[in-house]
PDB file of C-alpha atoms in Angstrom:
ATOM      1  CA  GLU A   1      76.691-190.736 150.928  1.00 63.00           C
ATOM      2  CA  GLY A   2      76.242-188.815 154.157  1.00 66.00           C
ATOM      3  CA  MET A   3      74.777-189.983 157.472  1.00 75.00           C
ATOM      4  CA  GLY A   4      71.197-190.704 158.506  1.00 74.00           C
ATOM      5  CA  GLN A   5      68.726-188.457 156.699  1.00 77.00           C
ATOM      6  CA  LEU A   6      71.517-186.120 155.545  1.00 80.00           C
ATOM      7  CA  ARG A   7      72.846-186.876 152.069  1.00 82.00           C
ATOM      8  CA  ILE A   8      75.499-185.210 149.951  1.00 84.00           C
ATOM      9  CA  VAL A   9      74.124-184.559 146.465  1.00 84.00           C
ATOM     10  CA  THR A  10      75.290-182.700 143.410  1.00 85.00           C
ATOM     11  CA  GLY A  11      75.393-179.003 144.216  1.00 80.00           C
ATOM     12  CA  GLY A  12      74.751-179.252 147.971  1.00 82.00           C
ATOM     13  CA  ILE A  13      73.317-181.264 150.862  1.00 83.00           C
ATOM     14  CA  GLN A  14      69.848-182.831 151.017  1.00 83.00           C
ATOM     15  CA  LEU A  15      68.018-183.265 154.312  1.00 80.00           C
ATOM     16  CA  SER A  16      64.993-185.573 154.308  1.00 79.00           C
ATOM     17  CA  GLY A  17      63.620-184.710 157.763  1.00 76.00           C
ATOM     18  CA  GLN A  18      63.943-181.843 160.255  1.00 75.00           C
ATOM     19  CA  ALA A  19      67.185-180.038 161.053  1.00 73.00           C
ATOM     20  CA  MET A  20      68.108-178.313 164.325  1.00 77.00           C
ATOM     21  CA  VAL A  21      70.917-175.774 164.046  1.00 76.00           C
ATOM     22  CA  LEU A  22      72.615-175.132 167.381  1.00 81.00           C
ATOM     23  CA  ASP A  23      74.947-172.371 166.264  1.00 82.00           C
ATOM     24  CA  ALA A  24      75.233-170.748 162.830  1.00 80.00           C
ATOM     25  CA  LEU A  25      74.179-172.018 159.420  1.00 78.00           C
ATOM     26  CA  ILE A  26      76.033-170.503 156.477  1.00 81.00           C
ATOM     27  CA  ALA A  27      74.676-171.259 153.015  1.00 81.00           C
ATOM     28  CA  SER A  28      74.112-169.458 149.732  1.00 83.00           C
ATOM     29  CA  SER A  29      70.706-171.070 149.091  1.00 85.00           C
ATOM     30  CA  ILE A  30      68.104-172.911 151.189  1.00 85.00           C
ATOM     31  CA  ARG A  31      65.107-174.396 149.384  1.00 84.00           C
ATOM     32  CA  SER A  32      62.521-177.091 149.967  1.00 84.00           C
ATOM     33  CA  ARG A  33      61.933-180.251 147.977  1.00 80.00           C
ATOM     34  CA  ARG A  34      59.770-179.999 144.888  1.00 83.00           C
ATOM     35  CA  GLY A  35      56.113-179.620 145.864  1.00 87.00           C
ATOM     36  CA  GLN A  36      56.884-179.333 149.604  1.00 85.00           C
ATOM     37  CA  PRO A  37      56.738-176.201 151.824  1.00 88.00           C
ATOM     38  CA  ILE A  38      59.614-174.902 153.902  1.00 86.00           C
ATOM     39  CA  THR A  39      59.257-173.773 157.522  1.00 84.00           C
ATOM     40  CA  VAL A  40      61.769-171.758 159.545  1.00 83.00           C
ATOM     41  CA  GLU A  41      61.000-171.813 163.280  1.00 83.00           C
ATOM     42  CA  SER A  42      62.578-170.099 166.263  1.00 85.00           C
ATOM     43  CA  SER A  43      61.676-170.392 169.931  1.00 85.00           C
ATOM     44  CA  ARG A  44      62.328-166.668 170.633  1.00 87.00           C
ATOM     45  CA  ASN A  45      62.858-164.450 167.579  1.00 91.00           C
ATOM     46  CA  PHE A  46      63.959-164.680 163.985  1.00 91.00           C
ATOM     47  CA  THR A  47      66.332-162.261 162.221  1.00 91.00           C
ATOM     48  CA  VAL A  48      67.455-162.042 158.599  1.00 91.00           C
ATOM     49  CA  ASN A  49      70.336-159.692 157.720  1.00 90.00           C
ATOM     50  CA  THR A  50      71.967-158.708 154.446  1.00 90.00           C
ATOM     51  CA  ARG A  51      75.334-156.980 154.336  1.00 90.00           C
ATOM     52  CA  ASP A  52      77.195-154.870 151.813  1.00 91.00           C
ATOM     53  CA  GLN A  53      80.675-155.548 150.454  1.00 92.00           C
ATOM     54  CA  ASN A  54      82.230-154.008 153.584  1.00 92.00           C
ATOM     55  CA  GLY A  55      80.277-156.299 155.910  1.00 90.00           C
ATOM     56  CA  LYS A  56      77.875-153.592 157.168  1.00 92.00           C
ATOM     57  CA  VAL A  57      74.243-154.596 157.723  1.00 92.00           C
ATOM     58  CA  VAL A  58      72.119-152.687 155.187  1.00 92.00           C
ATOM     59  CA  ASN A  59      68.799-154.604 155.446  1.00 94.00           C
ATOM     60  CA  ARG A  60      67.287-156.402 158.402  1.00 94.00           C
ATOM     61  CA  LEU A  61      64.066-158.322 158.950  1.00 94.00           C
ATOM     62  CA  PHE A  62      63.245-159.004 162.602  1.00 95.00           C
ATOM     63  CA  LEU A  63      60.340-161.180 163.713  1.00 94.00           C
ATOM     64  CA  GLY A  64      59.806-161.173 167.472  1.00 91.00           C
ATOM     65  CA  ASN A  65      57.132-162.363 169.871  1.00 88.00           C
ATOM     66  CA  ASP A  66      55.060-159.183 169.560  1.00 89.00           C
ATOM     67  CA  ARG A  67      56.354-157.227 166.555  1.00 92.00           C
ATOM     68  CA  LEU A  68      57.699-157.363 163.032  1.00 93.00           C
ATOM     69  CA  GLU A  69      60.397-154.858 162.104  1.00 93.00           C
ATOM     70  CA  CYS A  70      61.888-154.143 158.707  1.00 92.00           C
ATOM     71  CA  GLN A  71      65.012-152.002 158.363  1.00 92.00           C
ATOM     72  CA  ALA A  72      65.782-151.012 154.777  1.00 92.00           C
ATOM     73  CA  ARG A  73      66.336-148.011 152.538  1.00 90.00           C
ATOM     74  CA  GLY A  74      63.148-148.833 150.654  1.00 92.00           C
ATOM     75  CA  PHE A  75      60.167-151.148 151.101  1.00 92.00           C
ATOM     76  CA  ARG A  76      57.959-152.244 148.202  1.00 93.00           C
ATOM     77  CA  VAL A  77      54.976-154.562 147.741  1.00 94.00           C
ATOM     78  CA  THR A  78      53.915-155.538 144.198  1.00 94.00           C
ATOM     79  CA  ASP A  79      51.309-157.843 142.692  1.00 93.00           C
ATOM     80  CA  THR A  80      51.931-160.684 140.246  1.00 92.00           C
ATOM     81  CA  ARG A  81      51.991-158.266 137.307  1.00 91.00           C
ATOM     82  CA  GLY A  82      54.683-156.071 138.883  1.00 91.00           C
ATOM     83  CA  THR A  83      52.356-153.170 139.754  1.00 92.00           C
ATOM     84  CA  VAL A  84      53.398-151.363 142.928  1.00 93.00           C
ATOM     85  CA  LEU A  85      50.730-151.725 145.625  1.00 93.00           C
ATOM     86  CA  PHE A  86      52.704-150.134 148.464  1.00 93.00           C
ATOM     87  CA  SER A  87      56.143-148.544 148.678  1.00 94.00           C
ATOM     88  CA  ALA A  88      57.902-146.551 151.378  1.00 93.00           C
ATOM     89  CA  ASP A  89      61.242-144.801 151.666  1.00 92.00           C
ATOM     90  CA  ARG A  90      62.684-141.767 153.424  1.00 91.00           C
ATOM     91  CA  LYS A  91      60.992-139.280 151.056  1.00 89.00           C
ATOM     92  CA  GLU A  92      57.459-140.622 150.539  1.00 87.00           C
ATOM     93  CA  VAL A  93      54.960-143.433 151.016  1.00 87.00           C
ATOM     94  CA  VAL A  94      53.007-144.518 147.938  1.00 89.00           C
ATOM     95  CA  VAL A  95      49.820-146.585 147.961  1.00 88.00           C
ATOM     96  CA  GLY A  96      49.295-147.865 144.431  1.00 88.00           C
ATOM     97  CA  ALA A  97      46.062-149.784 145.035  1.00 85.00           C
ATOM     98  CA  GLU A  98      42.890-148.541 143.374  1.00 83.00           C
ATOM     99  CA  VAL A  99      41.137-147.881 146.715  1.00 81.00           C
ATOM    100  CA  LEU A 100      42.692-147.084 150.108  1.00 82.00           C
ATOM    101  CA  ARG A 101      40.167-148.286 152.710  1.00 81.00           C
ATOM    102  CA  VAL A 102      40.403-147.269 156.382  1.00 79.00           C
ATOM    103  CA  THR A 103      38.024-149.422 158.430  1.00 80.00           C
ATOM    104  CA  GLY A 104      38.756-148.090 161.941  1.00 78.00           C
ATOM    105  CA  ASN A 105      36.136-146.126 163.851  1.00 78.00           C
ATOM    106  CA  GLY A 106      38.562-143.248 164.376  1.00 77.00           C
ATOM    107  CA  GLY A 107      39.175-142.800 160.646  1.00 77.00           C
ATOM    108  CA  ALA A 108      42.529-141.628 159.326  1.00 79.00           C
ATOM    109  CA  VAL A 109      44.673-139.105 161.220  1.00 79.00           C
ATOM    110  CA  PHE A 110      47.242-137.012 159.306  1.00 78.00           C
ATOM    111  CA  ASP A 111      49.758-134.678 160.960  1.00 78.00           C
ATOM    112  CA  GLY A 112      50.870-133.033 157.707  1.00 77.00           C
ATOM    113  CA  THR A 113      49.424-132.345 154.264  1.00 79.00           C
ATOM    114  CA  VAL A 114      47.321-134.842 152.296  1.00 79.00           C
ATOM    115  CA  GLN A 115      47.386-134.638 148.493  1.00 79.00           C
ATOM    116  CA  THR A 116      44.753-136.718 146.693  1.00 80.00           C
ATOM    117  CA  PRO A 117      42.442-136.286 143.686  1.00 79.00           C
ATOM    118  CA  LEU A 118      39.435-137.881 145.425  1.00 81.00           C
ATOM    119  CA  VAL A 119      38.094-138.244 148.974  1.00 81.00           C
ATOM    120  CA  ARG A 120      35.051-140.510 149.102  1.00 80.00           C
ATOM    121  CA  ALA A 121      33.142-142.262 151.864  1.00 79.00           C
ATOM    122  CA  ASP A 122      32.139-145.903 151.674  1.00 76.00           C
ATOM    123  CA  SER A 123      28.684-146.750 150.367  1.00 77.00           C
ATOM    124  CA  GLY A 124      26.039-146.095 153.016  1.00 77.00           C
ATOM    125  CA  ASN A 125      28.360-144.058 155.268  1.00 78.00           C
ATOM    126  CA  GLU A 126      28.859-140.342 155.807  1.00 79.00           C
ATOM    127  CA  LEU A 127      31.995-138.402 154.876  1.00 80.00           C
ATOM    128  CA  ARG A 128      33.347-135.983 157.471  1.00 81.00           C
ATOM    129  CA  LEU A 129      36.474-133.830 157.252  1.00 81.00           C
ATOM    130  CA  GLU A 130      37.371-132.669 160.737  1.00 80.00           C
ATOM    131  CA  SER A 131      40.201-130.818 162.483  1.00 79.00           C
ATOM    132  CA  PRO A 132      39.520-131.046 166.257  1.00 78.00           C
ATOM    133  CA  THR A 133      42.002-128.409 167.471  1.00 79.00           C
ATOM    134  CA  ARG A 134      43.260-126.506 164.399  1.00 78.00           C
ATOM    135  CA  SER A 135      41.972-125.170 161.084  1.00 79.00           C
ATOM    136  CA  LEU A 136      41.048-127.253 158.028  1.00 79.00           C
ATOM    137  CA  GLU A 137      42.097-126.051 154.575  1.00 81.00           C
ATOM    138  CA  VAL A 138      41.050-127.539 151.227  1.00 81.00           C
ATOM    139  CA  ARG A 139      42.978-126.129 148.266  1.00 80.00           C
ATOM    140  CA  ALA A 140      43.178-126.978 144.550  1.00 79.00           C
ATOM    141  CA  PRO A 141      44.769-125.117 141.608  1.00 80.00           C
ATOM    142  CA  GLN A 142      41.700-125.418 139.320  1.00 80.00           C
ATOM    143  CA  GLY A 143      38.631-126.062 141.462  1.00 80.00           C
ATOM    144  CA  VAL A 144      37.134-127.705 144.545  1.00 82.00           C
ATOM    145  CA  LEU A 145      33.941-129.737 144.105  1.00 82.00           C
ATOM    146  CA  MET A 146      31.729-130.907 146.976  1.00 81.00           C
ATOM    147  CA  GLU A 147      28.797-133.027 145.820  1.00 80.00           C
ATOM    148  CA  SER A 148      26.102-134.991 147.631  1.00 80.00           C
ATOM    149  CA  ARG A 149      23.789-136.866 145.289  1.00 79.00           C
ATOM    150  CA  ALA A 150      21.333-138.194 147.859  1.00 79.00           C
ATOM    151  CA  GLY A 151      21.704-136.065 150.985  1.00 80.00           C
ATOM    152  CA  ASP A 152      22.727-132.763 152.544  1.00 84.00           C
ATOM    153  CA  ILE A 153      26.037-130.921 152.807  1.00 84.00           C
ATOM    154  CA  SER A 154      26.546-129.130 156.121  1.00 83.00           C
ATOM    155  CA  ALA A 155      29.253-126.580 156.995  1.00 82.00           C
ATOM    156  CA  SER A 156      29.370-125.153 160.520  1.00 80.00           C
ATOM    157  CA  CYS A 157      31.890-123.155 162.534  1.00 81.00           C
ATOM    158  CA  LEU A 158      32.182-121.308 165.835  1.00 81.00           C
ATOM    159  CA  THR A 159      32.888-117.761 164.625  1.00 84.00           C
ATOM    160  CA  ASP A 160      32.705-116.637 160.977  1.00 84.00           C
ATOM    161  CA  LEU A 161      32.002-118.591 157.788  1.00 85.00           C
ATOM    162  CA  LYS A 162      33.513-116.682 154.876  1.00 85.00           C
ATOM    163  CA  LEU A 163      32.829-117.264 151.169  1.00 86.00           C
ATOM    164  CA  GLN A 164      35.142-115.185 149.000  1.00 85.00           C
ATOM    165  CA  SER A 165      35.804-115.100 145.269  1.00 85.00           C
ATOM    166  CA  VAL A 166      38.722-112.965 144.076  1.00 84.00           C
ATOM    167  CA  ALA A 167      38.111-112.883 140.320  1.00 83.00           C
ATOM    168  CA  GLY A 168      34.638-114.395 139.968  1.00 82.00           C
ATOM    169  CA  ALA A 169      31.344-114.517 141.849  1.00 82.00           C
ATOM    170  CA  VAL A 170      29.744-116.500 144.651  1.00 84.00           C
ATOM    171  CA  ARG A 171      26.746-118.200 143.039  1.00 83.00           C
ATOM    172  CA  LEU A 172      23.851-119.737 144.983  1.00 83.00           C
ATOM    173  CA  ASP A 173      22.065-121.802 142.330  1.00 83.00           C
ATOM    174  CA  SER A 174      18.870-123.023 143.989  1.00 83.00           C
ATOM    175  CA  ALA A 175      15.124-122.528 143.690  1.00 81.00           C
ATOM    176  CA  ASN A 176      14.919-121.587 147.387  1.00 83.00           C
ATOM    177  CA  VAL A 177      17.445-119.657 149.464  1.00 83.00           C
ATOM    178  CA  PHE A 178      16.536-119.332 153.159  1.00 84.00           C
ATOM    179  CA  LEU A 179      18.070-116.971 155.735  1.00 82.00           C
ATOM    180  CA  PRO A 180      15.922-117.842 158.746  1.00 84.00           C
ATOM    181  CA  SER A 181      17.962-116.146 161.486  1.00 83.00           C
ATOM    182  CA  LEU A 182      18.366-112.660 160.046  1.00 79.00           C
ATOM    183  CA  LYS A 183      17.705-109.838 162.482  1.00 78.00           C
ATOM    184  CA  THR A 184      15.070-107.205 161.673  1.00 74.00           C
ATOM    185  CA  ALA A 185      15.241-103.543 162.597  1.00 68.00           C
ATOM    186  CA  ALA A 186      13.547-100.232 161.819  1.00 66.00           C
ATOM    187  CA  PRO A 187      15.617 -97.200 160.735  1.00 60.00           C
ATOM    188  CA  THR A 188      15.948 -94.484 163.342  1.00 62.00           C
ATOM    189  CA  PRO A 189      14.307 -91.245 162.182  1.00 61.00           C
ATOM    190  CA  VAL A 190      16.764 -88.441 161.644  1.00 58.00           C
ATOM    191  CA  PRO A 191      15.648 -84.942 162.793  1.00 59.00           C
ATOM    192  CA  GLN A 192      15.302 -82.258 160.153  1.00 54.00           C
ATOM    193  CA  PRO A 193      17.976 -79.537 160.016  1.00 58.00           C
ATOM    194  CA  GLN A 194      15.572 -76.844 161.255  1.00 57.00           C
ATOM    195  CA  GLN A 195      14.560 -78.909 164.242  1.00 53.00           C
ATOM    196  CA  SER A 196      16.625 -78.572 167.370  1.00 55.00           C
ATOM    197  CA  THR A 197      17.768 -81.608 169.272  1.00 53.00           C
ATOM    198  CA  PRO A 198      16.972 -81.529 173.007  1.00 56.00           C
ATOM    199  CA  ARG A 199      19.960 -81.121 175.237  1.00 57.00           C
ATOM    200  CA  GLY A 200      21.255 -84.464 176.552  1.00 51.00           C
ATOM    201  CA  VAL A 201      19.530 -86.456 173.779  1.00 51.00           C
ATOM    202  CA  HIS A 202      21.796 -87.966 171.106  1.00 49.00           C
ATOM    203  CA  THR A 203      20.191 -89.187 167.918  1.00 49.00           C
ATOM    204  CA  THR A 204      22.035 -91.812 165.891  1.00 49.00           C
ATOM    205  CA  ARG A 205      21.448 -93.073 162.396  1.00 56.00           C
ATOM    206  CA  HIS A 206      21.806 -96.752 161.576  1.00 58.00           C
ATOM    207  CA  GLU A 207      22.884 -97.699 158.062  1.00 73.00           C
ATOM    208  CA  ILE A 208      19.968 -99.977 157.157  1.00 79.00           C
ATOM    209  CA  TYR A 209      19.110-100.912 153.567  1.00 82.00           C
ATOM    210  CA  GLN A 210      16.730-103.146 151.694  1.00 84.00           C
ATOM    211  CA  LEU A 211      18.085-106.358 150.188  1.00 86.00           C
ATOM    212  CA  CYS A 212      16.748-106.657 146.641  1.00 87.00           C
ATOM    213  CA  VAL A 213      17.202-109.253 143.932  1.00 86.00           C
ATOM    214  CA  CYS A 214      17.305-108.923 140.125  1.00 85.00           C
ATOM    215  CA  SER A 215      15.625-111.285 137.710  1.00 82.00           C
ATOM    216  CA  ASN A 216      18.969-112.969 136.990  1.00 81.00           C
ATOM    217  CA  GLY A 217      19.541-113.655 140.699  1.00 81.00           C
ATOM    218  CA  LYS A 218      21.982-110.843 141.438  1.00 83.00           C
ATOM    219  CA  LEU A 219      21.532-109.085 144.800  1.00 85.00           C
ATOM    220  CA  PHE A 220      21.716-105.340 145.428  1.00 86.00           C
ATOM    221  CA  LEU A 221      20.871-102.835 148.168  1.00 86.00           C
ATOM    222  CA  ALA A 222      18.217-100.118 148.153  1.00 84.00           C
ATOM    223  CA  PRO A 223      17.409 -97.327 150.632  1.00 81.00           C
ATOM    224  CA  PRO A 224      15.031 -98.355 153.398  1.00 78.00           C
ATOM    225  CA  GLU A 225      12.343 -95.796 152.473  1.00 77.00           C
ATOM    226  CA  GLY A 226      12.517 -96.219 148.673  1.00 78.00           C
ATOM    227  CA  LEU A 227      11.260 -98.836 146.241  1.00 83.00           C
ATOM    228  CA  CYS A 228      13.150-102.094 145.844  1.00 84.00           C
ATOM    229  CA  ALA A 229      13.837-101.502 142.143  1.00 79.00           C
ATOM    230  CA  ALA A 230      16.896-100.710 140.040  1.00 75.00           C
ATOM    231  CA  ASP A 231      17.070 -97.962 137.456  1.00 71.00           C
ATOM    232  CA  ASP A 232      17.052 -99.014 133.834  1.00 65.00           C
ATOM    233  CA  ASP A 233      20.118 -96.900 133.095  1.00 66.00           C
ATOM    234  CA  SER A 234      22.198 -98.400 135.885  1.00 69.00           C
ATOM    235  CA  ASN A 235      24.383-101.508 135.629  1.00 76.00           C
ATOM    236  CA  VAL A 236      23.134-103.059 138.835  1.00 80.00           C
ATOM    237  CA  CYS A 237      21.376-106.061 137.324  1.00 82.00           C
ATOM    238  CA  ARG A 238      23.772-106.567 134.399  1.00 77.00           C
TER     239      ARG A 238
END
């Protein structure tokens, strides 16, 4: 029958109250009574190990006073339907949830490359892609889309901002295009060939042109003294 609250039943031992293990407890299964929770408590730390057929520890779960450590070849979290919500191994970390939300004020910091089909800010907040000490590169095999439906898009840098298209065109599709900080200059008159230049005076010619626009929005250059118009026979505005 057993002793005290410890009874020998079919298939194992049944304990009705609390049990204090002073050394080691070896069992193939530990479960609570039907409808009752089970609690495992340790005064210092708690460790769960699994071993292979040679007795080597292959998985370990350590719960200490200030940390939780998991040692395994792979870690996976799934929902009730079996869908992977989070998995991690030596090769990659996969987040299978519909939305990955980072609520810290510092945002998310990545040391390597980030591959994602969508980067979106939370409702009512701004989206900022920033590299404090190095360059920032956004690359896609088919296209890169930056869209702001209710605000502005700002791009700023310290030196040069370069827009380059190898096989296509750079299109500015807007009713108003402003270049408020362009410098203005007047072309330096060039002396005629029959005129002599005074000794010690060097005349220089600056390559200055007019910036003209076609009816379809295409830009072209014209001489500074001429009319800002393209010839009908030329392919400038085509």
